[in-house]
Amino acid sequence: MMTCKQASKLISQSLDRPLSWSELMRLKLHLMICNACSRFKKQLNLLRVALHNIRTNIENDSAITLPLAAKARIIDQIEADQQSQ
Ligand SMILES: [Zn+2]
């Protein structure tokens, strides 16, 4: 049986790459019996959507009058955070 540590690692990786069939099956099995990892997966997905929305808003909202350099720094930071997950 997969440990929570292995499961959370796979959940994080699944945001960046497609999981193999066997990884997916082992992860699904773990998620069926583990509430903590199911919650972690949900929260990670919500966070990803939220970060995407923030990024889109910053890029598109003309009411945000940050200097372009500041906008670019914020977007860079969001991307760096996403990659470090
Ligand atoms: Zn777990």
PDB file of C-alpha atoms and ligand atoms in Angstrom:
ATOM      1  CA  MET A   1       0.000   0.000   0.000  1.00  0.00           C
ATOM      2  CA  MET A   2       1.187   3.477  -0.894  1.00  0.00           C
ATOM      3  CA  THR A   3       2.087   5.772   2.012  1.00  0.00           C
ATOM      4  CA  CYS A   4       0.593   9.250   2.443  1.00  0.00           C
ATOM      5  CA  LYS A   5       3.998  10.712   1.631  1.00  0.00           C
ATOM      6  CA  GLN A   6       4.120   8.847  -1.687  1.00  0.00           C
ATOM      7  CA  ALA A   7       0.496   9.724  -2.430  1.00  0.00           C
ATOM      8  CA  SER A   8       0.971  13.451  -1.793  1.00  0.00           C
ATOM      9  CA  LYS A   9       4.078  13.432  -3.979  1.00  0.00           C
ATOM     10  CA  LEU A  10       2.121  11.829  -6.834  1.00  0.00           C
ATOM     11  CA  ILE A  11      -0.759  14.282  -6.349  1.00  0.00           C
ATOM     12  CA  SER A  12       1.691  17.178  -6.692  1.00  0.00           C
ATOM     13  CA  GLN A  13       3.330  15.598  -9.726  1.00  0.00           C
ATOM     14  CA  SER A  14      -0.050  15.006 -11.360  1.00  0.00           C
ATOM     15  CA  LEU A  15      -0.386  18.783 -11.722  1.00  0.00           C
ATOM     16  CA  ASP A  16       2.769  18.903 -13.829  1.00  0.00           C
ATOM     17  CA  ARG A  17       2.735  15.656 -15.766  1.00  0.00           C
ATOM     18  CA  PRO A  18       0.319  12.866 -16.653  1.00  0.00           C
ATOM     19  CA  LEU A  19       0.670   9.949 -14.239  1.00  0.00           C
ATOM     20  CA  SER A  20       1.315   6.471 -15.552  1.00  0.00           C
ATOM     21  CA  TRP A  21      -1.526   3.956 -15.428  1.00  0.00           C
ATOM     22  CA  SER A  22      -0.013   2.109 -12.466  1.00  0.00           C
ATOM     23  CA  GLU A  23       0.690   5.352 -10.558  1.00  0.00           C
ATOM     24  CA  LEU A  24      -2.887   6.439 -11.167  1.00  0.00           C
ATOM     25  CA  MET A  25      -4.339   3.112  -9.990  1.00  0.00           C
ATOM     26  CA  ARG A  26      -2.209   3.050  -6.825  1.00  0.00           C
ATOM     27  CA  LEU A  27      -3.088   6.677  -6.097  1.00  0.00           C
ATOM     28  CA  LYS A  28      -6.823   6.086  -6.632  1.00  0.00           C
ATOM     29  CA  LEU A  29      -6.694   3.105  -4.301  1.00  0.00           C
ATOM     30  CA  HIS A  30      -4.997   5.214  -1.635  1.00  0.00           C
ATOM     31  CA  LEU A  31      -7.473   8.081  -2.066  1.00  0.00           C
ATOM     32  CA  MET A  32     -10.390   5.666  -1.550  1.00  0.00           C
ATOM     33  CA  ILE A  33      -9.180   4.836   1.944  1.00  0.00           C
ATOM     34  CA  CYS A  34      -7.429   8.070   2.976  1.00  0.00           C
ATOM     35  CA  ASN A  35      -9.429  11.208   3.756  1.00  0.00           C
ATOM     36  CA  ALA A  36      -6.328  13.288   4.448  1.00  0.00           C
ATOM     37  CA  CYS A  37      -4.895  12.758   0.966  1.00  0.00           C
ATOM     38  CA  SER A  38      -8.310  13.261  -0.654  1.00  0.00           C
ATOM     39  CA  ARG A  39      -8.519  16.624   1.093  1.00  0.00           C
ATOM     40  CA  PHE A  40      -4.963  17.466   0.089  1.00  0.00           C
ATOM     41  CA  LYS A  41      -5.801  16.710  -3.553  1.00  0.00           C
ATOM     42  CA  LYS A  42      -8.914  18.923  -3.425  1.00  0.00           C
ATOM     43  CA  GLN A  43      -7.037  21.785  -1.774  1.00  0.00           C
ATOM     44  CA  LEU A  44      -4.188  21.598  -4.243  1.00  0.00           C
ATOM     45  CA  ASN A  45      -6.650  21.767  -7.135  1.00  0.00           C
ATOM     46  CA  LEU A  46      -8.435  24.750  -5.560  1.00  0.00           C
ATOM     47  CA  LEU A  47      -5.109  26.492  -5.006  1.00  0.00           C
ATOM     48  CA  ARG A  48      -4.139  25.908  -8.604  1.00  0.00           C
ATOM     49  CA  VAL A  49      -7.414  27.376  -9.878  1.00  0.00           C
ATOM     50  CA  ALA A  50      -7.083  30.337  -7.499  1.00  0.00           C
ATOM     51  CA  LEU A  51      -3.536  31.081  -8.611  1.00  0.00           C
ATOM     52  CA  HIS A  52      -4.611  30.855 -12.232  1.00  0.00           C
ATOM     53  CA  ASN A  53      -7.483  33.280 -11.597  1.00  0.00           C
ATOM     54  CA  ILE A  54      -5.236  35.751  -9.779  1.00  0.00           C
ATOM     55  CA  ARG A  55      -2.758  35.610 -12.612  1.00  0.00           C
ATOM     56  CA  THR A  56      -5.467  36.161 -15.239  1.00  0.00           C
ATOM     57  CA  ASN A  57      -6.889  39.074 -13.255  1.00  0.00           C
ATOM     58  CA  ILE A  58      -3.516  40.746 -12.871  1.00  0.00           C
ATOM     59  CA  GLU A  59      -2.815  40.387 -16.573  1.00  0.00           C
ATOM     60  CA  ASN A  60      -6.219  41.548 -17.773  1.00  0.00           C
ATOM     61  CA  ASP A  61      -7.486  44.048 -15.211  1.00  0.00           C
ATOM     62  CA  SER A  62      -6.772  47.550 -16.435  1.00  0.00           C
ATOM     63  CA  ALA A  63      -7.963  48.928 -13.078  1.00  0.00           C
ATOM     64  CA  ILE A  64      -4.859  47.439 -11.513  1.00  0.00           C
ATOM     65  CA  THR A  65      -2.378  50.194 -12.150  1.00  0.00           C
ATOM     66  CA  LEU A  66       0.751  48.489 -10.956  1.00  0.00           C
ATOM     67  CA  PRO A  67       3.860  49.332 -12.888  1.00  0.00           C
ATOM     68  CA  LEU A  68       4.478  46.698 -15.570  1.00  0.00           C
ATOM     69  CA  ALA A  69       7.649  45.589 -13.797  1.00  0.00           C
ATOM     70  CA  ALA A  70       5.681  44.910 -10.606  1.00  0.00           C
ATOM     71  CA  LYS A  71       3.061  42.899 -12.515  1.00  0.00           C
ATOM     72  CA  ALA A  72       5.821  40.871 -14.131  1.00  0.00           C
ATOM     73  CA  ARG A  73       7.421  40.229 -10.729  1.00  0.00           C
ATOM     74  CA  ILE A  74       4.110  38.989  -9.279  1.00  0.00           C
ATOM     75  CA  ILE A  75       3.510  36.689 -12.244  1.00  0.00           C
ATOM     76  CA  ASP A  76       7.078  35.371 -12.007  1.00  0.00           C
ATOM     77  CA  GLN A  77       6.569  34.645  -8.308  1.00  0.00           C
ATOM     78  CA  ILE A  78       3.286  32.816  -8.920  1.00  0.00           C
ATOM     79  CA  GLU A  79       4.951  30.686 -11.588  1.00  0.00           C
ATOM     80  CA  ALA A  80       7.920  29.949  -9.333  1.00  0.00           C
ATOM     81  CA  ASP A  81       5.546  28.912  -6.530  1.00  0.00           C
ATOM     82  CA  GLN A  82       3.622  26.633  -8.871  1.00  0.00           C
ATOM     83  CA  GLN A  83       6.806  24.957 -10.031  1.00  0.00           C
ATOM     84  CA  SER A  84       8.049  24.409  -6.492  1.00  0.00           C
ATOM     85  CA  GLN A  85       4.922  22.480  -5.491  1.00  0.00           C
TER      86      GLN A  85
HETATM   87 ZN    ZN B   1      -2.987   9.347   2.591  1.00  0.00          ZN
END
